[in-house]
Every structure is written in structure tokens, then in C-alpha cells.
Amino acid sequence: MPIYEYACQECGTKFEKLIRRQADLDDLTCPSCGESRLARQLSTFAPQMGASKSPAPAMCPSGGMCPTPGKCGMN
Ligand SMILES: [Zn+2]
């Protein structure tokens, strides 16, 4: 079941809401001020765009089947 994160456009409160059916979206209001103008945020499960990413691990060009470990410069 999707849990969406919303930010109130009026007071800036952020909250999460479990959405099970369309009616849940229809009654959605800010828990702080009752405003219904809400901006849906990116899912908390989605990878953060622009977040610092560790570089991909160095891999032997042979894909791990290097016949001469230590000779390819990756081991
Ligand atoms: Zn609000």
C-alpha cells in the first residue's frame, strides 16, 4: 500500500498519508491547519535525486572472471 508524503502549501507542515482508495485523496487535508492545498512529495522509498552517491565499485573488466587476479589492476 502506498504511503505518500505531502507538504501543506499553506503552513508547510509535512505529513505522510496511507492512501488506500480515491476517497482518502479526496478528504486529504493538512492535519495542522486543515488546508486542502497539498503538494505531494516524492515517495520516501524512492531514491533521492542528487543525493551523494558512492561511486560504483571498481570491477575487473572481465566481470569477475579474471584469469590473472592482480594483473588487471583491479584486485
Ligand atoms: Zn497546513
mmCIF file of N, CA, C and O and ligand atoms in Angstrom:
data_model
loop_
_atom_site.group_PDB
_atom_site.id
_atom_site.type_symbol
_atom_site.label_atom_id
_atom_site.label_comp_id
_atom_site.label_asym_id
_atom_site.label_seq_id
_atom_site.Cartn_x
_atom_site.Cartn_y
_atom_site.Cartn_z
ATOM 1 N N MET A 1 0.856 -1.197 0.000
ATOM 2 C CA MET A 1 0.000 0.000 0.000
ATOM 3 C C MET A 1 0.887 1.240 0.000
ATOM 4 O O MET A 1 1.844 1.295 0.755
ATOM 5 N N PRO A 2 0.544 2.169 -0.834
ATOM 6 C CA PRO A 2 1.419 3.337 -0.938
ATOM 7 C C PRO A 2 1.225 4.308 0.215
ATOM 8 O O PRO A 2 0.107 4.598 0.611
ATOM 9 N N ILE A 3 2.309 4.764 0.736
ATOM 10 C CA ILE A 3 2.273 5.853 1.706
ATOM 11 C C ILE A 3 2.866 7.058 1.001
ATOM 12 O O ILE A 3 3.985 7.007 0.504
ATOM 13 N N TYR A 4 2.071 8.116 0.925
ATOM 14 C CA TYR A 4 2.542 9.304 0.252
ATOM 15 C C TYR A 4 2.907 10.364 1.277
ATOM 16 O O TYR A 4 2.308 10.433 2.342
ATOM 17 N N GLU A 5 3.857 11.167 0.911
ATOM 18 C CA GLU A 5 4.239 12.266 1.791
ATOM 19 C C GLU A 5 3.737 13.546 1.155
ATOM 20 O O GLU A 5 3.913 13.772 -0.043
ATOM 21 N N TYR A 6 3.100 14.356 1.969
ATOM 22 C CA TYR A 6 2.536 15.611 1.476
ATOM 23 C C TYR A 6 3.122 16.778 2.240
ATOM 24 O O TYR A 6 3.506 16.650 3.399
ATOM 25 N N ALA A 7 3.130 17.903 1.583
ATOM 26 C CA ALA A 7 3.510 19.147 2.250
ATOM 27 C C ALA A 7 2.366 20.127 2.062
ATOM 28 O O ALA A 7 1.891 20.337 0.944
ATOM 29 N N CYS A 8 1.915 20.693 3.153
ATOM 30 C CA CYS A 8 0.846 21.681 3.092
ATOM 31 C C CYS A 8 1.372 22.955 2.441
ATOM 32 O O CYS A 8 2.440 23.447 2.798
ATOM 33 N N GLN A 9 0.627 23.468 1.482
ATOM 34 C CA GLN A 9 1.073 24.667 0.791
ATOM 35 C C GLN A 9 0.769 25.908 1.615
ATOM 36 O O GLN A 9 1.241 26.990 1.309
ATOM 37 N N GLU A 10 -0.027 25.742 2.635
ATOM 38 C CA GLU A 10 -0.412 26.890 3.455
ATOM 39 C C GLU A 10 0.568 27.098 4.609
ATOM 40 O O GLU A 10 1.099 28.181 4.783
ATOM 41 N N CYS A 11 0.804 26.046 5.388
ATOM 42 C CA CYS A 11 1.642 26.227 6.582
ATOM 43 C C CYS A 11 2.954 25.466 6.502
ATOM 44 O O CYS A 11 3.795 25.594 7.371
ATOM 45 N N GLY A 12 3.101 24.651 5.458
ATOM 46 C CA GLY A 12 4.382 23.975 5.281
ATOM 47 C C GLY A 12 4.526 22.679 6.059
ATOM 48 O O GLY A 12 5.561 22.035 5.991
ATOM 49 N N THR A 13 3.483 22.286 6.768
ATOM 50 C CA THR A 13 3.552 21.023 7.512
ATOM 51 C C THR A 13 3.722 19.855 6.555
ATOM 52 O O THR A 13 3.050 19.786 5.531
ATOM 53 N N LYS A 14 4.605 18.965 6.903
ATOM 54 C CA LYS A 14 4.779 17.759 6.097
ATOM 55 C C LYS A 14 4.225 16.581 6.873
ATOM 56 O O LYS A 14 4.425 16.470 8.079
ATOM 57 N N PHE A 15 3.545 15.720 6.156
ATOM 58 C CA PHE A 15 2.983 14.544 6.816
ATOM 59 C C PHE A 15 2.859 13.426 5.808
ATOM 60 O O PHE A 15 2.887 13.643 4.603
ATOM 61 N N GLU A 16 2.731 12.214 6.340
ATOM 62 C CA GLU A 16 2.586 11.052 5.484
ATOM 63 C C GLU A 16 1.172 10.533 5.592
ATOM 64 O O GLU A 16 0.552 10.618 6.644
ATOM 65 N N LYS A 17 0.683 10.006 4.500
ATOM 66 C CA LYS A 17 -0.686 9.506 4.493
ATOM 67 C C LYS A 17 -0.735 8.202 3.712
ATOM 68 O O LYS A 17 -0.227 8.104 2.609
ATOM 69 N N LEU A 18 -1.350 7.244 4.336
ATOM 70 C CA LEU A 18 -1.566 5.971 3.661
ATOM 71 C C LEU A 18 -2.796 6.108 2.774
ATOM 72 O O LEU A 18 -3.876 6.437 3.260
ATOM 73 N N ILE A 19 -2.615 5.886 1.495
ATOM 74 C CA ILE A 19 -3.721 6.052 0.559
ATOM 75 C C ILE A 19 -4.201 4.684 0.110
ATOM 76 O O ILE A 19 -3.487 3.944 -0.556
ATOM 77 N N ARG A 20 -5.406 4.341 0.515
ATOM 78 C CA ARG A 20 -5.941 3.034 0.137
ATOM 79 C C ARG A 20 -6.954 3.126 -0.980
ATOM 80 O O ARG A 20 -7.179 2.197 -1.703
ATOM 81 N N ARG A 21 -7.611 4.269 -1.092
ATOM 82 C CA ARG A 21 -8.614 4.415 -2.135
ATOM 83 C C ARG A 21 -8.753 5.893 -2.475
ATOM 84 O O ARG A 21 -8.253 6.746 -1.762
ATOM 85 N N GLN A 22 -9.468 6.139 -3.529
ATOM 86 C CA GLN A 22 -9.601 7.508 -4.021
ATOM 87 C C GLN A 22 -10.186 8.440 -2.965
ATOM 88 O O GLN A 22 -9.796 9.595 -2.847
ATOM 89 N N ALA A 23 -11.101 7.901 -2.133
ATOM 90 C CA ALA A 23 -11.739 8.746 -1.118
ATOM 91 C C ALA A 23 -10.717 9.306 -0.142
ATOM 92 O O ALA A 23 -10.892 10.397 0.387
ATOM 93 N N ASP A 24 -9.658 8.545 0.100
ATOM 94 C CA ASP A 24 -8.633 9.039 1.007
ATOM 95 C C ASP A 24 -7.979 10.290 0.443
ATOM 96 O O ASP A 24 -7.600 11.198 1.178
ATOM 97 N N LEU A 25 -7.843 10.323 -0.870
ATOM 98 C CA LEU A 25 -7.250 11.500 -1.503
ATOM 99 C C LEU A 25 -8.224 12.670 -1.448
ATOM 100 O O LEU A 25 -7.830 13.812 -1.263
ATOM 101 N N ASP A 26 -9.499 12.355 -1.617
ATOM 102 C CA ASP A 26 -10.497 13.415 -1.660
ATOM 103 C C ASP A 26 -10.623 14.139 -0.322
ATOM 104 O O ASP A 26 -10.882 15.324 -0.274
ATOM 105 N N ASP A 27 -10.461 13.398 0.789
ATOM 106 C CA ASP A 27 -10.606 14.052 2.102
ATOM 107 C C ASP A 27 -9.294 14.544 2.658
ATOM 108 O O ASP A 27 -9.229 14.852 3.838
ATOM 109 N N LEU A 28 -8.269 14.485 1.870
ATOM 110 C CA LEU A 28 -6.960 14.789 2.422
ATOM 111 C C LEU A 28 -6.840 16.271 2.780
ATOM 112 O O LEU A 28 -7.046 17.140 1.939
ATOM 113 N N THR A 29 -6.547 16.514 4.026
ATOM 114 C CA THR A 29 -6.329 17.893 4.463
ATOM 115 C C THR A 29 -5.129 17.931 5.400
ATOM 116 O O THR A 29 -4.731 16.922 5.965
ATOM 117 N N CYS A 30 -4.589 19.097 5.549
ATOM 118 C CA CYS A 30 -3.451 19.286 6.441
ATOM 119 C C CYS A 30 -3.887 19.011 7.882
ATOM 120 O O CYS A 30 -4.901 19.549 8.330
ATOM 121 N N PRO A 31 -3.137 18.176 8.604
ATOM 122 C CA PRO A 31 -3.504 17.883 9.999
ATOM 123 C C PRO A 31 -3.278 19.085 10.906
ATOM 124 O O PRO A 31 -3.780 19.121 12.031
ATOM 125 N N SER A 32 -2.540 20.042 10.418
ATOM 126 C CA SER A 32 -2.221 21.198 11.261
ATOM 127 C C SER A 32 -3.220 22.338 11.076
ATOM 128 O O SER A 32 -3.734 22.881 12.039
ATOM 129 N N CYS A 33 -3.506 22.679 9.817
ATOM 130 C CA CYS A 33 -4.359 23.849 9.592
ATOM 131 C C CYS A 33 -5.632 23.518 8.822
ATOM 132 O O CYS A 33 -6.490 24.367 8.667
ATOM 133 N N GLY A 34 -5.745 22.294 8.316
ATOM 134 C CA GLY A 34 -6.964 21.906 7.628
ATOM 135 C C GLY A 34 -7.013 22.295 6.164
ATOM 136 O O GLY A 34 -7.995 22.030 5.476
ATOM 137 N N GLU A 35 -5.968 22.889 5.684
ATOM 138 C CA GLU A 35 -5.895 23.306 4.284
ATOM 139 C C GLU A 35 -5.872 22.067 3.389
ATOM 140 O O GLU A 35 -5.302 21.038 3.736
ATOM 141 N N SER A 36 -6.530 22.166 2.227
ATOM 142 C CA SER A 36 -6.529 21.016 1.326
ATOM 143 C C SER A 36 -5.604 21.217 0.139
ATOM 144 O O SER A 36 -5.545 20.370 -0.737
ATOM 145 N N ARG A 37 -4.911 22.337 0.104
ATOM 146 C CA ARG A 37 -3.926 22.521 -0.969
ATOM 147 C C ARG A 37 -2.621 21.882 -0.516
ATOM 148 O O ARG A 37 -1.880 22.435 0.278
ATOM 149 N N LEU A 38 -2.389 20.684 -1.025
ATOM 150 C CA LEU A 38 -1.230 19.924 -0.594
ATOM 151 C C LEU A 38 -0.390 19.546 -1.798
ATOM 152 O O LEU A 38 -0.920 19.256 -2.865
ATOM 153 N N ALA A 39 0.880 19.552 -1.604
ATOM 154 C CA ALA A 39 1.781 19.128 -2.675
ATOM 155 C C ALA A 39 2.326 17.759 -2.317
ATOM 156 O O ALA A 39 2.858 17.565 -1.233
ATOM 157 N N ARG A 40 2.180 16.837 -3.224
ATOM 158 C CA ARG A 40 2.687 15.506 -2.938
ATOM 159 C C ARG A 40 4.199 15.497 -3.130
ATOM 160 O O ARG A 40 4.700 15.965 -4.135
ATOM 161 N N GLN A 41 4.870 14.973 -2.160
ATOM 162 C CA GLN A 41 6.323 14.903 -2.222
ATOM 163 C C GLN A 41 6.725 13.572 -2.846
ATOM 164 O O GLN A 41 5.927 12.661 -2.968
ATOM 165 N N LEU A 42 7.984 13.495 -3.180
ATOM 166 C CA LEU A 42 8.490 12.231 -3.683
ATOM 167 C C LEU A 42 8.349 11.173 -2.609
ATOM 168 O O LEU A 42 8.491 11.455 -1.436
ATOM 169 N N SER A 43 8.076 9.979 -3.023
ATOM 170 C CA SER A 43 7.957 8.875 -2.082
ATOM 171 C C SER A 43 9.239 8.743 -1.275
ATOM 172 O O SER A 43 10.331 8.911 -1.786
ATOM 173 N N THR A 44 9.057 8.406 -0.004
ATOM 174 C CA THR A 44 10.234 8.228 0.835
ATOM 175 C C THR A 44 11.005 6.975 0.436
ATOM 176 O O THR A 44 12.127 6.787 0.843
ATOM 177 N N PHE A 45 10.374 6.139 -0.374
ATOM 178 C CA PHE A 45 11.061 4.925 -0.797
ATOM 179 C C PHE A 45 11.874 5.142 -2.059
ATOM 180 O O PHE A 45 12.700 4.332 -2.408
ATOM 181 N N ALA A 46 11.589 6.245 -2.728
ATOM 182 C CA ALA A 46 12.316 6.497 -3.966
ATOM 183 C C ALA A 46 13.715 6.995 -3.649
ATOM 184 O O ALA A 46 13.919 7.665 -2.654
ATOM 185 N N PRO A 47 14.644 6.673 -4.502
ATOM 186 C CA PRO A 47 15.996 7.190 -4.268
ATOM 187 C C PRO A 47 16.004 8.705 -4.365
ATOM 188 O O PRO A 47 15.296 9.290 -5.181
ATOM 189 N N GLN A 48 16.761 9.321 -3.522
ATOM 190 C CA GLN A 48 16.850 10.773 -3.530
ATOM 191 C C GLN A 48 17.678 11.205 -4.728
ATOM 192 O O GLN A 48 18.828 10.839 -4.858
ATOM 193 N N MET A 49 17.056 12.035 -5.557
ATOM 194 C CA MET A 49 17.804 12.526 -6.703
ATOM 195 C C MET A 49 18.820 13.554 -6.225
ATOM 196 O O MET A 49 18.511 14.389 -5.387
ATOM 197 N N GLY A 50 20.012 13.459 -6.743
ATOM 198 C CA GLY A 50 21.021 14.442 -6.396
ATOM 199 C C GLY A 50 21.726 14.142 -5.091
ATOM 200 O O GLY A 50 22.624 14.866 -4.714
ATOM 201 N N ALA A 51 21.289 13.090 -4.418
ATOM 202 C CA ALA A 51 21.976 12.731 -3.178
ATOM 203 C C ALA A 51 23.369 12.221 -3.511
ATOM 204 O O ALA A 51 23.606 11.714 -4.608
ATOM 205 N N SER A 52 24.223 12.339 -2.543
ATOM 206 C CA SER A 52 25.593 11.898 -2.802
ATOM 207 C C SER A 52 25.581 10.392 -3.038
ATOM 208 O O SER A 52 25.001 9.636 -2.274
ATOM 209 N N LYS A 53 26.191 10.016 -4.113
ATOM 210 C CA LYS A 53 26.197 8.608 -4.493
ATOM 211 C C LYS A 53 27.613 8.082 -4.388
ATOM 212 O O LYS A 53 28.537 8.724 -4.863
ATOM 213 N N SER A 54 27.752 6.930 -3.790
ATOM 214 C CA SER A 54 29.090 6.355 -3.768
ATOM 215 C C SER A 54 29.392 5.859 -5.173
ATOM 216 O O SER A 54 28.508 5.352 -5.858
ATOM 217 N N PRO A 55 30.625 6.011 -5.585
ATOM 218 C CA PRO A 55 30.961 5.560 -6.937
ATOM 219 C C PRO A 55 30.791 4.053 -7.064
ATOM 220 O O PRO A 55 30.880 3.325 -6.078
ATOM 221 N N ALA A 56 30.491 3.629 -8.260
ATOM 222 C CA ALA A 56 30.330 2.196 -8.492
ATOM 223 C C ALA A 56 31.623 1.490 -8.116
ATOM 224 O O ALA A 56 32.709 2.016 -8.353
ATOM 225 N N PRO A 57 31.492 0.311 -7.510
ATOM 226 C CA PRO A 57 32.711 -0.403 -7.134
ATOM 227 C C PRO A 57 33.533 -0.741 -8.358
ATOM 228 O O PRO A 57 33.003 -1.097 -9.411
ATOM 229 N N ALA A 58 34.819 -0.625 -8.193
ATOM 230 C CA ALA A 58 35.695 -0.950 -9.313
ATOM 231 C C ALA A 58 35.556 -2.428 -9.641
ATOM 232 O O ALA A 58 35.512 -3.257 -8.748
ATOM 233 N N MET A 59 35.414 -2.699 -10.898
ATOM 234 C CA MET A 59 35.275 -4.097 -11.294
ATOM 235 C C MET A 59 36.278 -4.439 -12.360
ATOM 236 O O MET A 59 36.565 -3.639 -13.238
ATOM 237 N N CYS A 60 36.759 -5.641 -12.279
ATOM 238 C CA CYS A 60 37.637 -6.139 -13.324
ATOM 239 C C CYS A 60 36.850 -6.131 -14.623
ATOM 240 O O CYS A 60 35.691 -6.534 -14.649
ATOM 241 N N PRO A 61 37.431 -5.664 -15.691
ATOM 242 C CA PRO A 61 36.713 -5.632 -16.984
ATOM 243 C C PRO A 61 36.213 -6.999 -17.410
ATOM 244 O O PRO A 61 35.275 -7.099 -18.186
ATOM 245 N N SER A 62 36.796 -8.044 -16.877
ATOM 246 C CA SER A 62 36.344 -9.378 -17.280
ATOM 247 C C SER A 62 35.069 -9.768 -16.560
ATOM 248 O O SER A 62 34.522 -10.830 -16.805
ATOM 249 N N GLY A 63 34.603 -8.934 -15.625
ATOM 250 C CA GLY A 63 33.371 -9.249 -14.920
ATOM 251 C C GLY A 63 33.561 -10.249 -13.811
ATOM 252 O O GLY A 63 32.656 -11.000 -13.488
ATOM 253 N N GLY A 64 34.695 -10.266 -13.183
ATOM 254 C CA GLY A 64 34.928 -11.152 -12.059
ATOM 255 C C GLY A 64 35.518 -12.490 -12.446
ATOM 256 O O GLY A 64 35.752 -13.342 -11.606
ATOM 257 N N MET A 65 35.722 -12.680 -13.735
ATOM 258 C CA MET A 65 36.268 -13.958 -14.183
ATOM 259 C C MET A 65 37.719 -13.800 -14.628
ATOM 260 O O MET A 65 38.211 -14.538 -15.481
ATOM 261 N N CYS A 66 38.370 -12.805 -14.047
ATOM 262 C CA CYS A 66 39.743 -12.534 -14.460
ATOM 263 C C CYS A 66 40.636 -13.758 -14.221
ATOM 264 O O CYS A 66 40.684 -14.268 -13.114
ATOM 265 N N PRO A 67 41.266 -14.219 -15.230
ATOM 266 C CA PRO A 67 42.119 -15.405 -15.077
ATOM 267 C C PRO A 67 43.437 -15.085 -14.392
ATOM 268 O O PRO A 67 44.149 -15.992 -13.955
ATOM 269 N N THR A 68 43.758 -13.825 -14.306
ATOM 270 C CA THR A 68 45.037 -13.471 -13.677
ATOM 271 C C THR A 68 44.805 -12.413 -12.599
ATOM 272 O O THR A 68 45.079 -11.244 -12.823
ATOM 273 N N PRO A 69 44.272 -12.838 -11.441
ATOM 274 C CA PRO A 69 43.985 -11.855 -10.387
ATOM 275 C C PRO A 69 45.241 -11.083 -10.043
ATOM 276 O O PRO A 69 46.323 -11.644 -9.945
ATOM 277 N N GLY A 70 45.079 -9.775 -9.892
ATOM 278 C CA GLY A 70 46.239 -8.958 -9.556
ATOM 279 C C GLY A 70 46.911 -8.389 -10.785
ATOM 280 O O GLY A 70 47.676 -7.438 -10.700
ATOM 281 N N LYS A 71 46.606 -8.937 -11.937
ATOM 282 C CA LYS A 71 47.276 -8.483 -13.150
ATOM 283 C C LYS A 71 46.441 -7.436 -13.886
ATOM 284 O O LYS A 71 46.957 -6.729 -14.740
ATOM 285 N N CYS A 72 45.157 -7.404 -13.579
ATOM 286 C CA CYS A 72 44.322 -6.474 -14.310
ATOM 287 C C CYS A 72 44.254 -5.117 -13.635
ATOM 288 O O CYS A 72 43.627 -4.217 -14.138
ATOM 289 N N GLY A 73 44.885 -5.002 -12.479
ATOM 290 C CA GLY A 73 44.900 -3.720 -11.805
ATOM 291 C C GLY A 73 43.679 -3.481 -10.951
ATOM 292 O O GLY A 73 43.541 -2.427 -10.373
ATOM 293 N N MET A 74 42.759 -4.419 -10.872
ATOM 294 C CA MET A 74 41.539 -4.245 -10.108
ATOM 295 C C MET A 74 41.514 -5.061 -8.836
ATOM 296 O O MET A 74 40.600 -5.004 -8.054
ATOM 297 N N ASN A 75 42.502 -5.919 -8.624
ATOM 298 C CA ASN A 75 42.499 -6.765 -7.441
ATOM 299 C C ASN A 75 43.653 -6.427 -6.510
ATOM 300 O O ASN A 75 44.698 -6.086 -6.958
HETATM 301 ZN ZN ZN B 1 -1.280 23.335 6.846
#
